Each structure stands twice: as C-alpha cells, then as structure tokens.
Amino acid sequence: MRYVSFPSKSAVRLGALLFVALAAPLHAQEAAKGDPAQGTGPLPPNVAPDPTPICTDRPTKATTTCTVPAGAVQIETDLINWTRETQDGVRTDTLLYTNPTLKYGIGKHTDIQINIAPYETVRSRMPDGSVTTDRGIGDLYVRAKQKLTVDKSKTQVSLVGFVKAPTAGSVLGNGAWEGGAIVPVNVPLPFKFTLTTSPELDIAGDQAVSGGHHAELANLINLSHPVGKNATVYAELWTKESFEPRNNSQQYSADVAASYQLTKTLQLDAAAYIGLNRETPGLQLYTGISTRF
C-alpha cells in the first residue's frame, strides 16, 4: 500500500508566507494598470496614473467636448495672431500678442476658463491712404464647460456657457456685455476620422444701436485625422449669421490647421482661416502652444 504524507503545520505556514510574498508584487503591478478617470478601478496610493494626453479647444474654431482633469491647470495661448479684413475700402490688420486661455478642472467632467488678450493692436488704412492705430487690452471672456456624456460613450457631448466683459472698451471692442452657449459634439468616424460640430447661440451687442443686443447663430463642420503618433490635421467649414435689425449679415470661412504633441502635456499648433465672402475677414493666421500642469 502506498501512503501519502501531509506537510506539517510549520511547513503550511511557511508556504503561505512565501505565496503572499510572491503574489503581493504581482497584485500591485496589476492594480497599477487601472485608470480611475476611465472607470477601470482605483490605483494604489503609492502609484501615480500616467497622465492622459492633453486635449485642447485649439487650433480650429471648433470647441471640443473634453475638459481639464480635476485639480489640473491648463494654458492654451496664441504665440502670434494676425487677421486682415477689408470693408468698404478700409483695410484693417489686427495683431494679438499672445491670447491666453487659462483653464482649471473643478470636477471630473467640469472646468472653468478665463481668456483675455493682454495687448493687441488694430491698424486701419483708409481709402485716402491715411492710417490710424489703436492699442490696448482685449475683452475678457469667462467660460464654464460641462461634459454631458459618460467616458465610455462613442459620441461625446458637452455644454459651454460664456460671458464677455467689455474690458477692451469701444475702440478695440464694441463696448458691450455679451454671452452665449455652445454645444460641442464629437463623433468618431471610420478610418480614424473624427467629426466635430459646435452649434452656438450668442447674444451680441448691436453695431447700429448703442446698448442694444441681438441674436447670432454659428456652427461648423470639422474633420480631423491623426498623422503618425503625435500629429493631427484639421479641416472645417464655419458659418455665422447675425440677426441684428437693419444690419443682418452672414459670415463663412474655410479653415485648416495642424497640431503636434511634443509630450503628453505639451502641444504646438498652427491654423489658417480663409474668408469666403465680403463680411468675413479675408485671412487669419496664428500659431500657438498649450500645456497642462
């Protein structure tokens, strides 16, 4: 008869201790793969998650649905921004010397944003050849963005509300308090394309009547596609209609842009907006940088 011997209690304790010692690192390594921001479970207290790639509202006119992570600070700014517009024989060149937007994440899907051009120049050349130049600070914009869809949703939707304070006065700006709402929508398409649309309703100051306001509607169709691992190219068509009494107008532009991520939290970009009718600035060119802390 063959007898089977069982280990002693001491051997059992020793084997249990060895199993715990070997399994603990494997368990910690497996947990480190989790990403609480994506709903895949918490990370251990001593393991920091990899930063998610920076997501910005530049370099096109489109507004994205993404928000800044809770507790993070993000800066998106032009390095140089030039616009040329010709109306009734008057050629106007506007130059922004940086145009920073400061964002702060106040929740998992919520951020607040402040934007102001600290210095700009507006140079106007009249039909008779005379030139006037105005300089100063731009208008102040305060925005709040709330993502409305869950992270796992393929189509993403957000809501943005904003208010403009007329810090530029009536020379560089129109001197009016304004506001509005935007509903950005991002839709993934085949072959790695992404479709973005941003219907917008604004309450804008009248040009013809001091203190008056009117509605404006804007929208766009934006297509983006990655190029390699770090670059993205964009093409969009944009339109805006003003319902100001006695001064109704429509604007149209075709825009192209590109961005490149140097790191997960540092992005460079450039864009060109081309006006398609007389009411739209003929050309706008800018390049900028974005980073997150």
PDB file of C-alpha atoms in Angstrom:
ATOM      1  CA  MET A   1       0.000   0.000   0.000  1.00  0.00           C
ATOM      2  CA  ARG A   2       1.241   3.441  -0.914  1.00  0.00           C
ATOM      3  CA  TYR A   3       0.982   6.047   1.811  1.00  0.00           C
ATOM      4  CA  VAL A   4       0.642   9.799   1.160  1.00  0.00           C
ATOM      5  CA  SER A   5       2.249  12.054   3.790  1.00  0.00           C
ATOM      6  CA  PHE A   6       0.823  15.556   4.536  1.00  0.00           C
ATOM      7  CA  PRO A   7       3.060  18.547   5.367  1.00  0.00           C
ATOM      8  CA  SER A   8       3.367  19.670   8.947  1.00  0.00           C
ATOM      9  CA  LYS A   9       1.688  22.861  10.281  1.00  0.00           C
ATOM     10  CA  SER A  10       5.052  24.669  10.181  1.00  0.00           C
ATOM     11  CA  ALA A  11       5.501  23.821   6.536  1.00  0.00           C
ATOM     12  CA  VAL A  12       1.998  25.056   5.755  1.00  0.00           C
ATOM     13  CA  ARG A  13       2.682  28.400   7.472  1.00  0.00           C
ATOM     14  CA  LEU A  14       5.961  28.773   5.611  1.00  0.00           C
ATOM     15  CA  GLY A  15       4.316  28.009   2.277  1.00  0.00           C
ATOM     16  CA  ALA A  16       1.560  30.559   2.942  1.00  0.00           C
ATOM     17  CA  LEU A  17       4.088  33.256   3.765  1.00  0.00           C
ATOM     18  CA  LEU A  18       6.016  32.532   0.553  1.00  0.00           C
ATOM     19  CA  PHE A  19       2.812  32.713  -1.523  1.00  0.00           C
ATOM     20  CA  VAL A  20       1.831  36.086  -0.050  1.00  0.00           C
ATOM     21  CA  ALA A  21       5.345  37.463  -0.595  1.00  0.00           C
ATOM     22  CA  LEU A  22       5.358  36.386  -4.254  1.00  0.00           C
ATOM     23  CA  ALA A  23       1.765  37.366  -5.013  1.00  0.00           C
ATOM     24  CA  ALA A  24       1.865  40.871  -3.497  1.00  0.00           C
ATOM     25  CA  PRO A  25       4.137  42.450  -6.188  1.00  0.00           C
ATOM     26  CA  LEU A  26       2.088  40.808  -8.932  1.00  0.00           C
ATOM     27  CA  HIS A  27      -1.124  42.171  -7.431  1.00  0.00           C
ATOM     28  CA  ALA A  28       0.313  45.689  -7.106  1.00  0.00           C
ATOM     29  CA  GLN A  29       1.563  45.590 -10.703  1.00  0.00           C
ATOM     30  CA  GLU A  30      -1.854  44.505 -11.969  1.00  0.00           C
ATOM     31  CA  ALA A  31      -3.643  47.244  -9.995  1.00  0.00           C
ATOM     32  CA  ALA A  32      -1.269  49.864 -11.364  1.00  0.00           C
ATOM     33  CA  LYS A  33      -2.803  49.325 -14.778  1.00  0.00           C
ATOM     34  CA  GLY A  34      -6.095  50.766 -13.592  1.00  0.00           C
ATOM     35  CA  ASP A  35      -7.182  54.262 -14.567  1.00  0.00           C
ATOM     36  CA  PRO A  36      -9.809  55.784 -12.249  1.00  0.00           C
ATOM     37  CA  ALA A  37     -10.532  58.519 -14.819  1.00  0.00           C
ATOM     38  CA  GLN A  38     -11.731  55.829 -17.237  1.00  0.00           C
ATOM     39  CA  GLY A  39     -13.676  53.846 -14.638  1.00  0.00           C
ATOM     40  CA  THR A  40     -11.286  50.866 -14.566  1.00  0.00           C
ATOM     41  CA  GLY A  41     -10.667  50.826 -10.827  1.00  0.00           C
ATOM     42  CA  PRO A  42      -8.593  52.748  -8.283  1.00  0.00           C
ATOM     43  CA  LEU A  43      -4.831  52.849  -8.230  1.00  0.00           C
ATOM     44  CA  PRO A  44      -2.812  52.055  -5.098  1.00  0.00           C
ATOM     45  CA  PRO A  45      -1.992  55.169  -3.040  1.00  0.00           C
ATOM     46  CA  ASN A  46       1.703  54.930  -3.921  1.00  0.00           C
ATOM     47  CA  VAL A  47       1.173  54.596  -7.693  1.00  0.00           C
ATOM     48  CA  ALA A  48       0.549  57.702  -9.811  1.00  0.00           C
ATOM     49  CA  PRO A  49      -1.507  57.165 -13.011  1.00  0.00           C
ATOM     50  CA  ASP A  50       0.008  58.036 -16.361  1.00  0.00           C
ATOM     51  CA  PRO A  51      -1.197  61.492 -17.470  1.00  0.00           C
ATOM     52  CA  THR A  52      -3.869  61.464 -20.151  1.00  0.00           C
ATOM     53  CA  PRO A  53      -2.874  63.290 -23.360  1.00  0.00           C
ATOM     54  CA  ILE A  54      -3.637  66.988 -23.386  1.00  0.00           C
ATOM     55  CA  CYS A  55      -6.917  67.900 -25.101  1.00  0.00           C
ATOM     56  CA  THR A  56      -7.472  71.500 -26.222  1.00  0.00           C
ATOM     57  CA  ASP A  57     -10.017  73.783 -27.872  1.00  0.00           C
ATOM     58  CA  ARG A  58      -7.391  74.782 -30.428  1.00  0.00           C
ATOM     59  CA  PRO A  59      -6.255  75.158 -33.139  1.00  0.00           C
ATOM     60  CA  THR A  60      -9.566  75.492 -35.042  1.00  0.00           C
ATOM     61  CA  LYS A  61     -12.808  77.350 -34.319  1.00  0.00           C
ATOM     62  CA  ALA A  62     -14.306  74.059 -33.107  1.00  0.00           C
ATOM     63  CA  THR A  63     -14.877  73.532 -29.387  1.00  0.00           C
ATOM     64  CA  THR A  64     -14.039  70.045 -28.167  1.00  0.00           C
ATOM     65  CA  THR A  65     -16.053  68.082 -25.607  1.00  0.00           C
ATOM     66  CA  CYS A  66     -13.112  67.250 -23.329  1.00  0.00           C
ATOM     67  CA  THR A  67     -12.494  69.038 -20.028  1.00  0.00           C
ATOM     68  CA  VAL A  68      -9.358  69.603 -17.962  1.00  0.00           C
ATOM     69  CA  PRO A  69      -8.840  66.877 -15.309  1.00  0.00           C
ATOM     70  CA  ALA A  70      -9.970  67.806 -11.808  1.00  0.00           C
ATOM     71  CA  GLY A  71      -7.348  69.873 -10.000  1.00  0.00           C
ATOM     72  CA  ALA A  72      -5.226  70.434 -13.119  1.00  0.00           C
ATOM     73  CA  VAL A  73      -4.319  73.790 -14.665  1.00  0.00           C
ATOM     74  CA  GLN A  74      -4.072  74.170 -18.451  1.00  0.00           C
ATOM     75  CA  ILE A  75      -2.915  77.120 -20.541  1.00  0.00           C
ATOM     76  CA  GLU A  76      -3.759  77.460 -24.247  1.00  0.00           C
ATOM     77  CA  THR A  77      -2.385  80.527 -25.989  1.00  0.00           C
ATOM     78  CA  ASP A  78      -1.500  82.061 -29.311  1.00  0.00           C
ATOM     79  CA  LEU A  79       2.112  82.992 -29.759  1.00  0.00           C
ATOM     80  CA  ILE A  80       1.163  85.371 -32.564  1.00  0.00           C
ATOM     81  CA  ASN A  81      -2.231  86.006 -34.162  1.00  0.00           C
ATOM     82  CA  TRP A  82      -2.783  88.185 -37.262  1.00  0.00           C
ATOM     83  CA  THR A  83      -6.067  88.984 -39.012  1.00  0.00           C
ATOM     84  CA  ARG A  84      -6.680  91.074 -42.159  1.00  0.00           C
ATOM     85  CA  GLU A  85     -10.133  92.398 -43.044  1.00  0.00           C
ATOM     86  CA  THR A  86     -11.258  94.754 -45.823  1.00  0.00           C
ATOM     87  CA  GLN A  87     -14.626  96.537 -45.579  1.00  0.00           C
ATOM     88  CA  ASP A  88     -15.762  99.461 -47.799  1.00  0.00           C
ATOM     89  CA  GLY A  89     -12.186 100.160 -48.860  1.00  0.00           C
ATOM     90  CA  VAL A  90     -10.835 100.193 -45.269  1.00  0.00           C
ATOM     91  CA  ARG A  91      -8.124  97.589 -44.672  1.00  0.00           C
ATOM     92  CA  THR A  92      -7.762  96.551 -41.030  1.00  0.00           C
ATOM     93  CA  ASP A  93      -4.927  94.482 -39.581  1.00  0.00           C
ATOM     94  CA  THR A  94      -5.388  93.114 -36.062  1.00  0.00           C
ATOM     95  CA  LEU A  95      -2.406  91.677 -34.188  1.00  0.00           C
ATOM     96  CA  LEU A  96      -2.697  89.838 -30.863  1.00  0.00           C
ATOM     97  CA  TYR A  97       0.468  89.483 -28.806  1.00  0.00           C
ATOM     98  CA  THR A  98      -0.485  86.207 -27.129  1.00  0.00           C
ATOM     99  CA  ASN A  99      -4.090  85.421 -26.353  1.00  0.00           C
ATOM    100  CA  PRO A 100      -4.015  83.066 -23.352  1.00  0.00           C
ATOM    101  CA  THR A 101      -6.878  80.934 -22.080  1.00  0.00           C
ATOM    102  CA  LEU A 102      -6.397  79.667 -18.528  1.00  0.00           C
ATOM    103  CA  LYS A 103      -8.402  76.549 -17.600  1.00  0.00           C
ATOM    104  CA  TYR A 104      -8.906  74.827 -14.263  1.00  0.00           C
ATOM    105  CA  GLY A 105     -10.610  71.475 -13.673  1.00  0.00           C
ATOM    106  CA  ILE A 106     -13.136  71.762 -10.850  1.00  0.00           C
ATOM    107  CA  GLY A 107     -14.618  68.289 -11.337  1.00  0.00           C
ATOM    108  CA  LYS A 108     -14.119  65.082 -13.276  1.00  0.00           C
ATOM    109  CA  HIS A 109     -16.067  66.490 -16.239  1.00  0.00           C
ATOM    110  CA  THR A 110     -16.190  70.219 -15.427  1.00  0.00           C
ATOM    111  CA  ASP A 111     -13.770  73.101 -15.925  1.00  0.00           C
ATOM    112  CA  ILE A 112     -13.777  76.893 -15.834  1.00  0.00           C
ATOM    113  CA  GLN A 113     -11.897  79.089 -18.318  1.00  0.00           C
ATOM    114  CA  ILE A 114     -10.677  82.686 -18.476  1.00  0.00           C
ATOM    115  CA  ASN A 115      -9.462  84.298 -21.718  1.00  0.00           C
ATOM    116  CA  ILE A 116      -8.085  87.766 -22.436  1.00  0.00           C
ATOM    117  CA  ALA A 117      -5.607  89.249 -24.901  1.00  0.00           C
ATOM    118  CA  PRO A 118      -3.225  91.299 -22.711  1.00  0.00           C
ATOM    119  CA  TYR A 119      -2.152  93.501 -25.625  1.00  0.00           C
ATOM    120  CA  GLU A 120      -3.358  93.974 -29.183  1.00  0.00           C
ATOM    121  CA  THR A 121      -3.018  96.489 -31.998  1.00  0.00           C
ATOM    122  CA  VAL A 122      -5.590  97.420 -34.636  1.00  0.00           C
ATOM    123  CA  ARG A 123      -4.188  99.242 -37.670  1.00  0.00           C
ATOM    124  CA  SER A 124      -6.679 100.698 -40.171  1.00  0.00           C
ATOM    125  CA  ARG A 125      -5.734 102.052 -43.611  1.00  0.00           C
ATOM    126  CA  MET A 126      -8.383 104.385 -45.071  1.00  0.00           C
ATOM    127  CA  PRO A 127      -9.214 104.720 -48.798  1.00  0.00           C
ATOM    128  CA  ASP A 128      -7.363 108.071 -48.877  1.00  0.00           C
ATOM    129  CA  GLY A 129      -4.180 106.413 -47.595  1.00  0.00           C
ATOM    130  CA  SER A 130      -4.301 107.713 -44.032  1.00  0.00           C
ATOM    131  CA  VAL A 131      -3.568 105.250 -41.224  1.00  0.00           C
ATOM    132  CA  THR A 132      -4.864 105.006 -37.652  1.00  0.00           C
ATOM    133  CA  THR A 133      -3.557 102.634 -34.991  1.00  0.00           C
ATOM    134  CA  ASP A 134      -5.218 101.662 -31.713  1.00  0.00           C
ATOM    135  CA  ARG A 135      -3.565  99.639 -28.964  1.00  0.00           C
ATOM    136  CA  GLY A 136      -4.632  98.125 -25.683  1.00  0.00           C
ATOM    137  CA  ILE A 137      -6.079  95.176 -23.792  1.00  0.00           C
ATOM    138  CA  GLY A 138      -8.722  92.889 -25.261  1.00  0.00           C
ATOM    139  CA  ASP A 139     -12.114  91.798 -23.934  1.00  0.00           C
ATOM    140  CA  LEU A 140     -12.385  89.363 -21.018  1.00  0.00           C
ATOM    141  CA  TYR A 141     -14.194  86.032 -21.545  1.00  0.00           C
ATOM    142  CA  VAL A 142     -15.256  83.703 -18.722  1.00  0.00           C
ATOM    143  CA  ARG A 143     -16.472  80.232 -19.685  1.00  0.00           C
ATOM    144  CA  ALA A 144     -17.652  77.046 -17.980  1.00  0.00           C
ATOM    145  CA  LYS A 145     -17.690  73.650 -19.694  1.00  0.00           C
ATOM    146  CA  GLN A 146     -19.611  70.562 -18.546  1.00  0.00           C
ATOM    147  CA  LYS A 147     -19.343  67.219 -20.323  1.00  0.00           C
ATOM    148  CA  LEU A 148     -22.769  65.593 -20.556  1.00  0.00           C
ATOM    149  CA  THR A 149     -21.867  62.066 -21.687  1.00  0.00           C
ATOM    150  CA  VAL A 150     -20.019  59.250 -19.907  1.00  0.00           C
ATOM    151  CA  ASP A 151     -16.446  58.360 -20.820  1.00  0.00           C
ATOM    152  CA  LYS A 152     -17.446  55.094 -22.491  1.00  0.00           C
ATOM    153  CA  SER A 153     -19.841  56.769 -24.934  1.00  0.00           C
ATOM    154  CA  LYS A 154     -18.588  56.834 -28.533  1.00  0.00           C
ATOM    155  CA  THR A 155     -20.333  60.133 -29.255  1.00  0.00           C
ATOM    156  CA  GLN A 156     -19.354  62.831 -26.763  1.00  0.00           C
ATOM    157  CA  VAL A 157     -21.437  65.937 -25.970  1.00  0.00           C
ATOM    158  CA  SER A 158     -20.685  68.939 -23.755  1.00  0.00           C
ATOM    159  CA  LEU A 159     -22.275  72.261 -22.841  1.00  0.00           C
ATOM    160  CA  VAL A 160     -20.329  75.530 -22.667  1.00  0.00           C
ATOM    161  CA  GLY A 161     -21.665  78.806 -21.316  1.00  0.00           C
ATOM    162  CA  PHE A 162     -19.743  82.079 -21.504  1.00  0.00           C
ATOM    163  CA  VAL A 163     -19.907  85.777 -20.690  1.00  0.00           C
ATOM    164  CA  LYS A 164     -17.834  88.571 -22.252  1.00  0.00           C
ATOM    165  CA  ALA A 165     -16.913  91.665 -20.237  1.00  0.00           C
ATOM    166  CA  PRO A 166     -16.057  94.712 -22.433  1.00  0.00           C
ATOM    167  CA  THR A 167     -12.607  95.379 -20.961  1.00  0.00           C
ATOM    168  CA  ALA A 168     -11.387  96.478 -24.413  1.00  0.00           C
ATOM    169  CA  GLY A 169     -13.796  99.425 -24.391  1.00  0.00           C
ATOM    170  CA  SER A 170     -15.491 100.723 -27.527  1.00  0.00           C
ATOM    171  CA  VAL A 171     -12.307 101.334 -29.537  1.00  0.00           C
ATOM    172  CA  LEU A 172     -10.754  97.856 -29.768  1.00  0.00           C
ATOM    173  CA  GLY A 173     -14.072  96.143 -28.979  1.00  0.00           C
ATOM    174  CA  ASN A 174     -17.741  97.052 -29.202  1.00  0.00           C
ATOM    175  CA  GLY A 175     -18.070  98.087 -25.562  1.00  0.00           C
ATOM    176  CA  ALA A 176     -20.959  95.694 -24.917  1.00  0.00           C
ATOM    177  CA  TRP A 177     -21.560  92.892 -22.447  1.00  0.00           C
ATOM    178  CA  GLU A 178     -22.237  89.680 -24.377  1.00  0.00           C
ATOM    179  CA  GLY A 179     -22.771  85.984 -23.744  1.00  0.00           C
ATOM    180  CA  GLY A 180     -23.807  82.704 -25.250  1.00  0.00           C
ATOM    181  CA  ALA A 181     -23.894  78.930 -25.187  1.00  0.00           C
ATOM    182  CA  ILE A 182     -22.137  76.233 -27.262  1.00  0.00           C
ATOM    183  CA  VAL A 183     -22.967  72.527 -27.580  1.00  0.00           C
ATOM    184  CA  PRO A 184     -19.836  70.705 -28.837  1.00  0.00           C
ATOM    185  CA  VAL A 185     -20.348  67.218 -30.277  1.00  0.00           C
ATOM    186  CA  ASN A 186     -17.539  64.779 -31.174  1.00  0.00           C
ATOM    187  CA  VAL A 187     -18.393  61.732 -33.327  1.00  0.00           C
ATOM    188  CA  PRO A 188     -15.815  59.050 -34.251  1.00  0.00           C
ATOM    189  CA  LEU A 189     -15.906  58.016 -37.915  1.00  0.00           C
ATOM    190  CA  PRO A 190     -14.336  55.137 -39.854  1.00  0.00           C
ATOM    191  CA  PHE A 191     -10.663  55.236 -40.804  1.00  0.00           C
ATOM    192  CA  LYS A 192      -9.754  57.199 -37.631  1.00  0.00           C
ATOM    193  CA  PHE A 193     -11.556  60.389 -38.673  1.00  0.00           C
ATOM    194  CA  THR A 194     -13.398  62.456 -36.054  1.00  0.00           C
ATOM    195  CA  LEU A 195     -16.341  64.731 -36.831  1.00  0.00           C
ATOM    196  CA  THR A 196     -16.897  67.767 -34.605  1.00  0.00           C
ATOM    197  CA  THR A 197     -19.782  70.197 -34.709  1.00  0.00           C
ATOM    198  CA  SER A 198     -20.354  73.127 -32.337  1.00  0.00           C
ATOM    199  CA  PRO A 199     -23.780  74.797 -32.662  1.00  0.00           C
ATOM    200  CA  GLU A 200     -23.638  78.167 -30.871  1.00  0.00           C
ATOM    201  CA  LEU A 201     -26.181  80.791 -29.823  1.00  0.00           C
ATOM    202  CA  ASP A 202     -24.849  84.241 -28.883  1.00  0.00           C
ATOM    203  CA  ILE A 203     -26.414  87.410 -27.535  1.00  0.00           C
ATOM    204  CA  ALA A 204     -24.240  90.112 -29.156  1.00  0.00           C
ATOM    205  CA  GLY A 205     -24.139  93.881 -28.942  1.00  0.00           C
ATOM    206  CA  ASP A 206     -25.686  95.937 -31.737  1.00  0.00           C
ATOM    207  CA  GLN A 207     -23.457  97.971 -34.012  1.00  0.00           C
ATOM    208  CA  ALA A 208     -26.149 100.411 -35.107  1.00  0.00           C
ATOM    209  CA  VAL A 209     -27.925 100.974 -31.763  1.00  0.00           C
ATOM    210  CA  SER A 210     -25.923 101.742 -28.630  1.00  0.00           C
ATOM    211  CA  GLY A 211     -26.896  99.435 -25.759  1.00  0.00           C
ATOM    212  CA  GLY A 212     -28.978  97.151 -27.964  1.00  0.00           C
ATOM    213  CA  HIS A 213     -28.491  93.400 -28.367  1.00  0.00           C
ATOM    214  CA  HIS A 214     -29.384  90.769 -30.944  1.00  0.00           C
ATOM    215  CA  ALA A 215     -29.074  87.019 -31.516  1.00  0.00           C
ATOM    216  CA  GLU A 216     -26.348  85.349 -33.555  1.00  0.00           C
ATOM    217  CA  LEU A 217     -26.135  81.708 -34.643  1.00  0.00           C
ATOM    218  CA  ALA A 218     -22.876  79.936 -35.519  1.00  0.00           C
ATOM    219  CA  ASN A 219     -21.987  76.389 -36.476  1.00  0.00           C
ATOM    220  CA  LEU A 220     -19.270  74.388 -38.188  1.00  0.00           C
ATOM    221  CA  ILE A 221     -18.323  71.020 -39.581  1.00  0.00           C
ATOM    222  CA  ASN A 222     -14.832  69.929 -38.593  1.00  0.00           C
ATOM    223  CA  LEU A 223     -12.970  66.794 -39.684  1.00  0.00           C
ATOM    224  CA  SER A 224      -9.739  65.732 -38.004  1.00  0.00           C
ATOM    225  CA  HIS A 225      -7.351  62.854 -38.578  1.00  0.00           C
ATOM    226  CA  PRO A 226      -4.161  61.733 -36.824  1.00  0.00           C
ATOM    227  CA  VAL A 227      -0.874  61.720 -38.727  1.00  0.00           C
ATOM    228  CA  GLY A 228       1.560  59.340 -37.118  1.00  0.00           C
ATOM    229  CA  LYS A 229       1.554  59.072 -33.330  1.00  0.00           C
ATOM    230  CA  ASN A 230       1.730  62.746 -32.309  1.00  0.00           C
ATOM    231  CA  ALA A 231       0.300  64.953 -35.089  1.00  0.00           C
ATOM    232  CA  THR A 232      -3.274  65.772 -36.112  1.00  0.00           C
ATOM    233  CA  VAL A 233      -4.597  67.701 -39.122  1.00  0.00           C
ATOM    234  CA  TYR A 234      -7.939  69.515 -39.322  1.00  0.00           C
ATOM    235  CA  ALA A 235     -10.257  70.933 -41.988  1.00  0.00           C
ATOM    236  CA  GLU A 236     -13.505  72.763 -41.304  1.00  0.00           C
ATOM    237  CA  LEU A 237     -16.248  74.915 -42.773  1.00  0.00           C
ATOM    238  CA  TRP A 238     -17.630  77.616 -40.456  1.00  0.00           C
ATOM    239  CA  THR A 239     -20.672  79.886 -40.688  1.00  0.00           C
ATOM    240  CA  LYS A 240     -22.163  82.640 -38.541  1.00  0.00           C
ATOM    241  CA  GLU A 241     -25.353  84.660 -39.030  1.00  0.00           C
ATOM    242  CA  SER A 242     -26.201  87.903 -37.262  1.00  0.00           C
ATOM    243  CA  PHE A 243     -29.859  88.844 -36.743  1.00  0.00           C
ATOM    244  CA  GLU A 244     -29.203  92.476 -35.882  1.00  0.00           C
ATOM    245  CA  PRO A 245     -32.053  94.675 -37.164  1.00  0.00           C
ATOM    246  CA  ARG A 246     -31.059  96.691 -40.248  1.00  0.00           C
ATOM    247  CA  ASN A 247     -27.616  95.076 -40.182  1.00  0.00           C
ATOM    248  CA  ASN A 248     -28.194  91.379 -40.855  1.00  0.00           C
ATOM    249  CA  SER A 249     -25.071  89.616 -42.122  1.00  0.00           C
ATOM    250  CA  GLN A 250     -23.630  86.180 -42.799  1.00  0.00           C
ATOM    251  CA  GLN A 251     -20.012  85.046 -42.463  1.00  0.00           C
ATOM    252  CA  TYR A 252     -18.361  81.965 -43.958  1.00  0.00           C
ATOM    253  CA  SER A 253     -14.824  80.612 -43.744  1.00  0.00           C
ATOM    254  CA  ALA A 254     -12.778  77.555 -44.721  1.00  0.00           C
ATOM    255  CA  ASP A 255     -10.183  76.660 -42.096  1.00  0.00           C
ATOM    256  CA  VAL A 256      -7.174  74.356 -41.996  1.00  0.00           C
ATOM    257  CA  ALA A 257      -4.951  73.558 -39.027  1.00  0.00           C
ATOM    258  CA  ALA A 258      -2.406  71.138 -37.574  1.00  0.00           C
ATOM    259  CA  SER A 259      -1.236  70.247 -34.071  1.00  0.00           C
ATOM    260  CA  TYR A 260       1.740  68.306 -32.738  1.00  0.00           C
ATOM    261  CA  GLN A 261       2.171  66.895 -29.242  1.00  0.00           C
ATOM    262  CA  LEU A 262       5.755  67.177 -28.050  1.00  0.00           C
ATOM    263  CA  THR A 263       4.787  65.348 -24.843  1.00  0.00           C
ATOM    264  CA  LYS A 264       1.525  64.145 -23.317  1.00  0.00           C
ATOM    265  CA  THR A 265       1.024  67.583 -21.747  1.00  0.00           C
ATOM    266  CA  LEU A 266       2.666  69.934 -24.292  1.00  0.00           C
ATOM    267  CA  GLN A 267       1.218  70.787 -27.735  1.00  0.00           C
ATOM    268  CA  LEU A 268       2.195  73.097 -30.595  1.00  0.00           C
ATOM    269  CA  ASP A 269      -0.264  74.159 -33.311  1.00  0.00           C
ATOM    270  CA  ALA A 270      -0.922  76.483 -36.249  1.00  0.00           C
ATOM    271  CA  ALA A 271      -4.002  77.454 -38.261  1.00  0.00           C
ATOM    272  CA  ALA A 272      -5.245  79.487 -41.216  1.00  0.00           C
ATOM    273  CA  TYR A 273      -8.808  80.811 -41.585  1.00  0.00           C
ATOM    274  CA  ILE A 274      -9.833  81.894 -45.102  1.00  0.00           C
ATOM    275  CA  GLY A 275     -12.878  84.132 -45.503  1.00  0.00           C
ATOM    276  CA  LEU A 276     -15.345  83.079 -48.206  1.00  0.00           C
ATOM    277  CA  ASN A 277     -17.404  86.285 -48.501  1.00  0.00           C
ATOM    278  CA  ARG A 278     -17.040  90.055 -48.052  1.00  0.00           C
ATOM    279  CA  GLU A 279     -18.432  90.113 -44.500  1.00  0.00           C
ATOM    280  CA  THR A 280     -15.761  87.674 -43.260  1.00  0.00           C
ATOM    281  CA  PRO A 281     -12.129  88.643 -42.526  1.00  0.00           C
ATOM    282  CA  GLY A 282     -10.123  87.636 -45.595  1.00  0.00           C
ATOM    283  CA  LEU A 283      -7.338  85.852 -43.766  1.00  0.00           C
ATOM    284  CA  GLN A 284      -6.372  84.939 -40.219  1.00  0.00           C
ATOM    285  CA  LEU A 285      -3.083  83.208 -39.369  1.00  0.00           C
ATOM    286  CA  TYR A 286      -1.819  82.140 -35.980  1.00  0.00           C
ATOM    287  CA  THR A 287       0.400  79.707 -34.153  1.00  0.00           C
ATOM    288  CA  GLY A 288       0.285  78.731 -30.504  1.00  0.00           C
ATOM    289  CA  ILE A 289       1.201  76.450 -27.626  1.00  0.00           C
ATOM    290  CA  SER A 290      -0.721  74.588 -24.924  1.00  0.00           C
ATOM    291  CA  THR A 291       0.459  72.908 -21.727  1.00  0.00           C
ATOM    292  CA  ARG A 292      -1.043  71.330 -18.627  1.00  0.00           C
ATOM    293  CA  PHE A 293       0.288  71.286 -15.084  1.00  0.00           C
TER     294      PHE A 293
END
